[in-house]
């Protein structure tokens, strides 16, 4: 028996250490080694962040609306609730009883007569002009200057279905006949085309 140190190959040589298929290299030499994995947010934290963002957005929208409308304080208009209005009217008509008045020989004057609240006047009717053949931007300007507020535009073209830039469109049809008397908030639909 032959006792040689370590295993031998068929030719009697010592085996070489196993070779790795590729030399050991970092995939990106300039990249720092990976650190600790980042901790993820829990469901409760995500919900809290979302609610906070909504509250901030609502406050911001309210503030912007106040700036745009020019209101510095909320309206202190009386409530339209009939019970609150009736109570306020009753309190206004009741005599004050804070200090007793000295008896007098004159009778107390009758309470002031209540007047019926003024009913708002009905909006004035506006005469609809003839807009056929007009540029849609010019037609829009005319209607808004007359006081109309509810305007919509539709397309008569097959390929162009959305009326986006009014200056590129011509009115071909209008929903209200020329000369018709309309309220300012009545819907007016102008059908337009890009074709000449």
PDB file of C-alpha atoms in Angstrom:
ATOM      1  CA  UNK A   1       0.000   0.000   0.000  1.00  0.00           C
ATOM      2  CA  UNK A   2       1.135   3.343  -0.916  1.00  0.00           C
ATOM      3  CA  UNK A   3       0.456   6.089   1.599  1.00  0.00           C
ATOM      4  CA  UNK A   4       0.860   9.393  -0.061  1.00  0.00           C
ATOM      5  CA  UNK A   5      -0.379  12.618   1.459  1.00  0.00           C
ATOM      6  CA  UNK A   6      -3.700  13.729  -0.077  1.00  0.00           C
ATOM      7  CA  UNK A   7      -5.573  12.391  -3.075  1.00  0.00           C
ATOM      8  CA  UNK A   8      -3.885  11.990  -6.379  1.00  0.00           C
ATOM      9  CA  UNK A   9      -5.071  12.111  -9.935  1.00  0.00           C
ATOM     10  CA  UNK A  10      -4.630   9.383 -12.481  1.00  0.00           C
ATOM     11  CA  UNK A  11      -1.267  10.807 -13.409  1.00  0.00           C
ATOM     12  CA  UNK A  12      -0.155  11.085  -9.847  1.00  0.00           C
ATOM     13  CA  UNK A  13      -0.445  14.862  -9.542  1.00  0.00           C
ATOM     14  CA  UNK A  14      -2.112  16.809  -6.807  1.00  0.00           C
ATOM     15  CA  UNK A  15      -5.525  18.149  -7.876  1.00  0.00           C
ATOM     16  CA  UNK A  16      -5.769  21.902  -8.310  1.00  0.00           C
ATOM     17  CA  UNK A  17      -8.341  23.843  -6.296  1.00  0.00           C
ATOM     18  CA  UNK A  18     -11.738  24.053  -8.025  1.00  0.00           C
ATOM     19  CA  UNK A  19     -11.972  26.965 -10.424  1.00  0.00           C
ATOM     20  CA  UNK A  20     -14.836  29.386 -10.259  1.00  0.00           C
ATOM     21  CA  UNK A  21     -16.541  30.016 -13.581  1.00  0.00           C
ATOM     22  CA  UNK A  22     -15.971  33.797 -13.416  1.00  0.00           C
ATOM     23  CA  UNK A  23     -13.485  35.772 -11.415  1.00  0.00           C
ATOM     24  CA  UNK A  24     -14.980  37.269  -8.285  1.00  0.00           C
ATOM     25  CA  UNK A  25     -16.036  40.814  -9.053  1.00  0.00           C
ATOM     26  CA  UNK A  26     -18.667  43.096  -7.700  1.00  0.00           C
ATOM     27  CA  UNK A  27     -21.474  43.634 -10.194  1.00  0.00           C
ATOM     28  CA  UNK A  28     -21.002  47.417 -10.051  1.00  0.00           C
ATOM     29  CA  UNK A  29     -17.576  48.376  -8.767  1.00  0.00           C
ATOM     30  CA  UNK A  30     -18.524  51.969  -7.801  1.00  0.00           C
ATOM     31  CA  UNK A  31     -21.694  50.932  -6.013  1.00  0.00           C
ATOM     32  CA  UNK A  32     -21.580  50.895  -2.207  1.00  0.00           C
ATOM     33  CA  UNK A  33     -22.322  47.584  -0.541  1.00  0.00           C
ATOM     34  CA  UNK A  34     -25.964  47.001   0.276  1.00  0.00           C
ATOM     35  CA  UNK A  35     -27.025  48.484   3.602  1.00  0.00           C
ATOM     36  CA  UNK A  36     -29.822  47.726   5.920  1.00  0.00           C
ATOM     37  CA  UNK A  37     -33.156  47.191   4.184  1.00  0.00           C
ATOM     38  CA  UNK A  38     -35.455  50.202   4.555  1.00  0.00           C
ATOM     39  CA  UNK A  39     -38.302  49.835   6.946  1.00  0.00           C
ATOM     40  CA  UNK A  40     -41.741  49.923   5.320  1.00  0.00           C
ATOM     41  CA  UNK A  41     -44.629  52.055   6.576  1.00  0.00           C
ATOM     42  CA  UNK A  42     -47.433  50.286   8.342  1.00  0.00           C
ATOM     43  CA  UNK A  43     -51.072  50.496   7.278  1.00  0.00           C
ATOM     44  CA  UNK A  44     -51.924  52.828  10.162  1.00  0.00           C
ATOM     45  CA  UNK A  45     -49.190  55.270   9.154  1.00  0.00           C
ATOM     46  CA  UNK A  46     -50.362  55.288   5.539  1.00  0.00           C
ATOM     47  CA  UNK A  47     -53.958  55.962   6.617  1.00  0.00           C
ATOM     48  CA  UNK A  48     -52.841  58.776   8.943  1.00  0.00           C
ATOM     49  CA  UNK A  49     -50.764  60.385   6.197  1.00  0.00           C
ATOM     50  CA  UNK A  50     -53.675  60.158   3.737  1.00  0.00           C
ATOM     51  CA  UNK A  51     -56.157  61.724   6.175  1.00  0.00           C
ATOM     52  CA  UNK A  52     -53.673  64.489   7.013  1.00  0.00           C
ATOM     53  CA  UNK A  53     -53.156  65.242   3.332  1.00  0.00           C
ATOM     54  CA  UNK A  54     -56.921  65.429   2.756  1.00  0.00           C
ATOM     55  CA  UNK A  55     -57.397  67.818   5.675  1.00  0.00           C
ATOM     56  CA  UNK A  56     -54.599  70.050   4.414  1.00  0.00           C
ATOM     57  CA  UNK A  57     -56.006  69.957   0.869  1.00  0.00           C
ATOM     58  CA  UNK A  58     -59.504  70.923   2.068  1.00  0.00           C
ATOM     59  CA  UNK A  59     -58.157  73.798   4.152  1.00  0.00           C
ATOM     60  CA  UNK A  60     -56.060  74.956   1.230  1.00  0.00           C
ATOM     61  CA  UNK A  61     -58.999  74.844  -1.180  1.00  0.00           C
ATOM     62  CA  UNK A  62     -61.167  76.783   1.269  1.00  0.00           C
ATOM     63  CA  UNK A  63     -58.443  79.399   1.693  1.00  0.00           C
ATOM     64  CA  UNK A  64     -57.942  79.762  -2.051  1.00  0.00           C
ATOM     65  CA  UNK A  65     -61.705  80.081  -2.563  1.00  0.00           C
ATOM     66  CA  UNK A  66     -61.833  82.826   0.070  1.00  0.00           C
ATOM     67  CA  UNK A  67     -58.972  84.663  -1.646  1.00  0.00           C
ATOM     68  CA  UNK A  68     -60.588  84.381  -5.073  1.00  0.00           C
ATOM     69  CA  UNK A  69     -64.005  85.567  -3.901  1.00  0.00           C
ATOM     70  CA  UNK A  70     -62.512  88.284  -1.723  1.00  0.00           C
ATOM     71  CA  UNK A  71     -64.183  87.078   1.473  1.00  0.00           C
ATOM     72  CA  UNK A  72     -62.051  87.662   4.528  1.00  0.00           C
ATOM     73  CA  UNK A  73     -64.601  86.229   6.969  1.00  0.00           C
ATOM     74  CA  UNK A  74     -67.353  83.672   6.630  1.00  0.00           C
ATOM     75  CA  UNK A  75     -70.797  85.005   5.831  1.00  0.00           C
ATOM     76  CA  UNK A  76     -72.908  85.807   8.861  1.00  0.00           C
ATOM     77  CA  UNK A  77     -76.114  85.669   6.832  1.00  0.00           C
ATOM     78  CA  UNK A  78     -79.217  84.544   8.672  1.00  0.00           C
ATOM     79  CA  UNK A  79     -80.086  80.911   8.350  1.00  0.00           C
ATOM     80  CA  UNK A  80     -82.806  79.927   5.934  1.00  0.00           C
ATOM     81  CA  UNK A  81     -84.210  77.447   8.450  1.00  0.00           C
ATOM     82  CA  UNK A  82     -87.841  78.347   9.188  1.00  0.00           C
ATOM     83  CA  UNK A  83     -87.544  77.540  12.908  1.00  0.00           C
ATOM     84  CA  UNK A  84     -84.509  79.758  13.400  1.00  0.00           C
ATOM     85  CA  UNK A  85     -86.071  82.566  11.358  1.00  0.00           C
ATOM     86  CA  UNK A  86     -89.363  82.314  13.288  1.00  0.00           C
ATOM     87  CA  UNK A  87     -87.546  82.389  16.642  1.00  0.00           C
ATOM     88  CA  UNK A  88     -85.508  85.423  15.578  1.00  0.00           C
ATOM     89  CA  UNK A  89     -88.655  87.238  14.418  1.00  0.00           C
ATOM     90  CA  UNK A  90     -90.498  86.379  17.655  1.00  0.00           C
ATOM     91  CA  UNK A  91     -87.556  87.638  19.749  1.00  0.00           C
ATOM     92  CA  UNK A  92     -87.403  90.860  17.757  1.00  0.00           C
ATOM     93  CA  UNK A  93     -91.097  91.551  18.380  1.00  0.00           C
ATOM     94  CA  UNK A  94     -91.040  90.687  22.108  1.00  0.00           C
ATOM     95  CA  UNK A  95     -90.676  93.740  24.389  1.00  0.00           C
ATOM     96  CA  UNK A  96     -87.503  93.987  26.432  1.00  0.00           C
ATOM     97  CA  UNK A  97     -88.022  93.110  30.109  1.00  0.00           C
ATOM     98  CA  UNK A  98     -84.569  93.799  31.514  1.00  0.00           C
ATOM     99  CA  UNK A  99     -85.611  96.813  33.663  1.00  0.00           C
ATOM    100  CA  UNK A 100     -89.165  97.474  34.782  1.00  0.00           C
ATOM    101  CA  UNK A 101     -90.542 100.715  33.427  1.00  0.00           C
ATOM    102  CA  UNK A 102     -92.164 103.282  35.651  1.00  0.00           C
ATOM    103  CA  UNK A 103     -95.942 103.232  35.310  1.00  0.00           C
ATOM    104  CA  UNK A 104     -97.127 105.879  32.942  1.00  0.00           C
ATOM    105  CA  UNK A 105    -100.511 107.146  31.965  1.00  0.00           C
ATOM    106  CA  UNK A 106     -99.811 106.561  28.284  1.00  0.00           C
ATOM    107  CA  UNK A 107    -100.446 103.224  26.696  1.00  0.00           C
ATOM    108  CA  UNK A 108     -97.479 101.471  25.164  1.00  0.00           C
ATOM    109  CA  UNK A 109     -97.246 101.942  21.428  1.00  0.00           C
ATOM    110  CA  UNK A 110     -98.258  98.892  19.424  1.00  0.00           C
ATOM    111  CA  UNK A 111     -95.406  96.745  18.109  1.00  0.00           C
ATOM    112  CA  UNK A 112     -94.245  97.690  14.642  1.00  0.00           C
ATOM    113  CA  UNK A 113     -96.130  95.994  11.867  1.00  0.00           C
ATOM    114  CA  UNK A 114     -94.191  93.227  10.208  1.00  0.00           C
ATOM    115  CA  UNK A 115     -93.745  93.471   6.515  1.00  0.00           C
ATOM    116  CA  UNK A 116     -93.632  90.487   4.252  1.00  0.00           C
ATOM    117  CA  UNK A 117     -90.107  89.717   3.120  1.00  0.00           C
ATOM    118  CA  UNK A 118     -89.373  91.094  -0.288  1.00  0.00           C
ATOM    119  CA  UNK A 119     -89.467  88.385  -2.902  1.00  0.00           C
ATOM    120  CA  UNK A 120     -86.499  88.478  -5.232  1.00  0.00           C
ATOM    121  CA  UNK A 121     -87.366  89.739  -8.653  1.00  0.00           C
ATOM    122  CA  UNK A 122     -87.470  87.113 -11.345  1.00  0.00           C
ATOM    123  CA  UNK A 123     -84.397  87.228 -13.560  1.00  0.00           C
ATOM    124  CA  UNK A 124     -84.883  89.340 -16.595  1.00  0.00           C
ATOM    125  CA  UNK A 125     -85.369  87.417 -19.816  1.00  0.00           C
ATOM    126  CA  UNK A 126     -82.691  87.843 -22.472  1.00  0.00           C
ATOM    127  CA  UNK A 127     -83.303  87.750 -26.223  1.00  0.00           C
ATOM    128  CA  UNK A 128     -81.345  85.032 -28.024  1.00  0.00           C
ATOM    129  CA  UNK A 129     -79.342  86.363 -30.988  1.00  0.00           C
ATOM    130  CA  UNK A 130     -78.822  84.574 -34.316  1.00  0.00           C
ATOM    131  CA  UNK A 131     -75.344  82.995 -34.123  1.00  0.00           C
ATOM    132  CA  UNK A 132     -75.352  80.732 -37.201  1.00  0.00           C
ATOM    133  CA  UNK A 133     -72.189  81.257 -39.237  1.00  0.00           C
ATOM    134  CA  UNK A 134     -70.411  83.079 -36.389  1.00  0.00           C
ATOM    135  CA  UNK A 135     -67.011  82.047 -35.065  1.00  0.00           C
ATOM    136  CA  UNK A 136     -67.643  80.036 -31.879  1.00  0.00           C
ATOM    137  CA  UNK A 137     -65.323  82.266 -29.806  1.00  0.00           C
ATOM    138  CA  UNK A 138     -67.184  85.389 -30.972  1.00  0.00           C
ATOM    139  CA  UNK A 139     -70.540  83.700 -30.282  1.00  0.00           C
ATOM    140  CA  UNK A 140     -69.398  82.715 -26.782  1.00  0.00           C
ATOM    141  CA  UNK A 141     -68.294  86.292 -26.076  1.00  0.00           C
ATOM    142  CA  UNK A 142     -71.633  87.718 -27.297  1.00  0.00           C
ATOM    143  CA  UNK A 143     -73.691  85.307 -25.180  1.00  0.00           C
ATOM    144  CA  UNK A 144     -71.654  85.913 -22.031  1.00  0.00           C
ATOM    145  CA  UNK A 145     -71.866  89.705 -22.473  1.00  0.00           C
ATOM    146  CA  UNK A 146     -75.649  89.374 -22.804  1.00  0.00           C
ATOM    147  CA  UNK A 147     -75.656  87.512 -19.466  1.00  0.00           C
ATOM    148  CA  UNK A 148     -76.046  83.847 -20.440  1.00  0.00           C
ATOM    149  CA  UNK A 149     -74.147  81.542 -18.089  1.00  0.00           C
ATOM    150  CA  UNK A 150     -74.975  77.951 -19.128  1.00  0.00           C
ATOM    151  CA  UNK A 151     -73.285  77.410 -22.507  1.00  0.00           C
ATOM    152  CA  UNK A 152     -72.239  74.114 -24.084  1.00  0.00           C
ATOM    153  CA  UNK A 153     -70.624  73.311 -27.416  1.00  0.00           C
ATOM    154  CA  UNK A 154     -71.026  70.208 -29.561  1.00  0.00           C
ATOM    155  CA  UNK A 155     -69.360  69.070 -32.764  1.00  0.00           C
ATOM    156  CA  UNK A 156     -71.097  68.295 -36.036  1.00  0.00           C
ATOM    157  CA  UNK A 157     -67.883  66.773 -37.469  1.00  0.00           C
ATOM    158  CA  UNK A 158     -67.282  63.017 -37.571  1.00  0.00           C
ATOM    159  CA  UNK A 159     -63.519  63.191 -36.984  1.00  0.00           C
ATOM    160  CA  UNK A 160     -63.381  66.123 -34.562  1.00  0.00           C
ATOM    161  CA  UNK A 161     -65.770  65.226 -31.761  1.00  0.00           C
ATOM    162  CA  UNK A 162     -64.568  67.601 -29.003  1.00  0.00           C
ATOM    163  CA  UNK A 163     -64.871  71.353 -29.275  1.00  0.00           C
ATOM    164  CA  UNK A 164     -61.761  72.533 -27.457  1.00  0.00           C
ATOM    165  CA  UNK A 165     -60.489  75.793 -28.945  1.00  0.00           C
ATOM    166  CA  UNK A 166     -63.539  77.865 -29.814  1.00  0.00           C
ATOM    167  CA  UNK A 167     -61.602  80.099 -32.195  1.00  0.00           C
ATOM    168  CA  UNK A 168     -61.159  77.123 -34.574  1.00  0.00           C
ATOM    169  CA  UNK A 169     -64.912  76.404 -34.826  1.00  0.00           C
ATOM    170  CA  UNK A 170     -67.937  77.917 -36.614  1.00  0.00           C
ATOM    171  CA  UNK A 171     -71.505  77.748 -35.248  1.00  0.00           C
ATOM    172  CA  UNK A 172     -73.825  75.732 -37.527  1.00  0.00           C
ATOM    173  CA  UNK A 173     -76.842  75.278 -35.236  1.00  0.00           C
ATOM    174  CA  UNK A 174     -78.149  76.690 -31.964  1.00  0.00           C
ATOM    175  CA  UNK A 175     -80.551  75.073 -29.489  1.00  0.00           C
ATOM    176  CA  UNK A 176     -82.623  78.231 -28.942  1.00  0.00           C
ATOM    177  CA  UNK A 177     -84.233  79.991 -31.881  1.00  0.00           C
ATOM    178  CA  UNK A 178     -83.121  83.545 -32.635  1.00  0.00           C
ATOM    179  CA  UNK A 179     -85.384  86.058 -30.879  1.00  0.00           C
ATOM    180  CA  UNK A 180     -86.437  83.622 -28.116  1.00  0.00           C
ATOM    181  CA  UNK A 181     -86.682  85.087 -24.601  1.00  0.00           C
ATOM    182  CA  UNK A 182     -84.548  83.006 -22.171  1.00  0.00           C
ATOM    183  CA  UNK A 183     -83.438  83.121 -18.559  1.00  0.00           C
ATOM    184  CA  UNK A 184     -79.713  83.797 -18.042  1.00  0.00           C
ATOM    185  CA  UNK A 185     -79.123  80.280 -16.677  1.00  0.00           C
ATOM    186  CA  UNK A 186     -81.052  78.398 -19.397  1.00  0.00           C
ATOM    187  CA  UNK A 187     -78.939  75.823 -21.240  1.00  0.00           C
ATOM    188  CA  UNK A 188     -77.799  76.928 -24.692  1.00  0.00           C
ATOM    189  CA  UNK A 189     -76.104  74.353 -26.923  1.00  0.00           C
ATOM    190  CA  UNK A 190     -74.200  75.567 -29.964  1.00  0.00           C
ATOM    191  CA  UNK A 191     -73.336  72.933 -32.584  1.00  0.00           C
ATOM    192  CA  UNK A 192     -70.097  73.786 -34.365  1.00  0.00           C
ATOM    193  CA  UNK A 193     -67.903  72.609 -37.231  1.00  0.00           C
ATOM    194  CA  UNK A 194     -64.277  72.992 -38.252  1.00  0.00           C
ATOM    195  CA  UNK A 195     -65.207  72.513 -41.907  1.00  0.00           C
ATOM    196  CA  UNK A 196     -65.550  75.649 -44.044  1.00  0.00           C
TER     197      UNK A 196
END
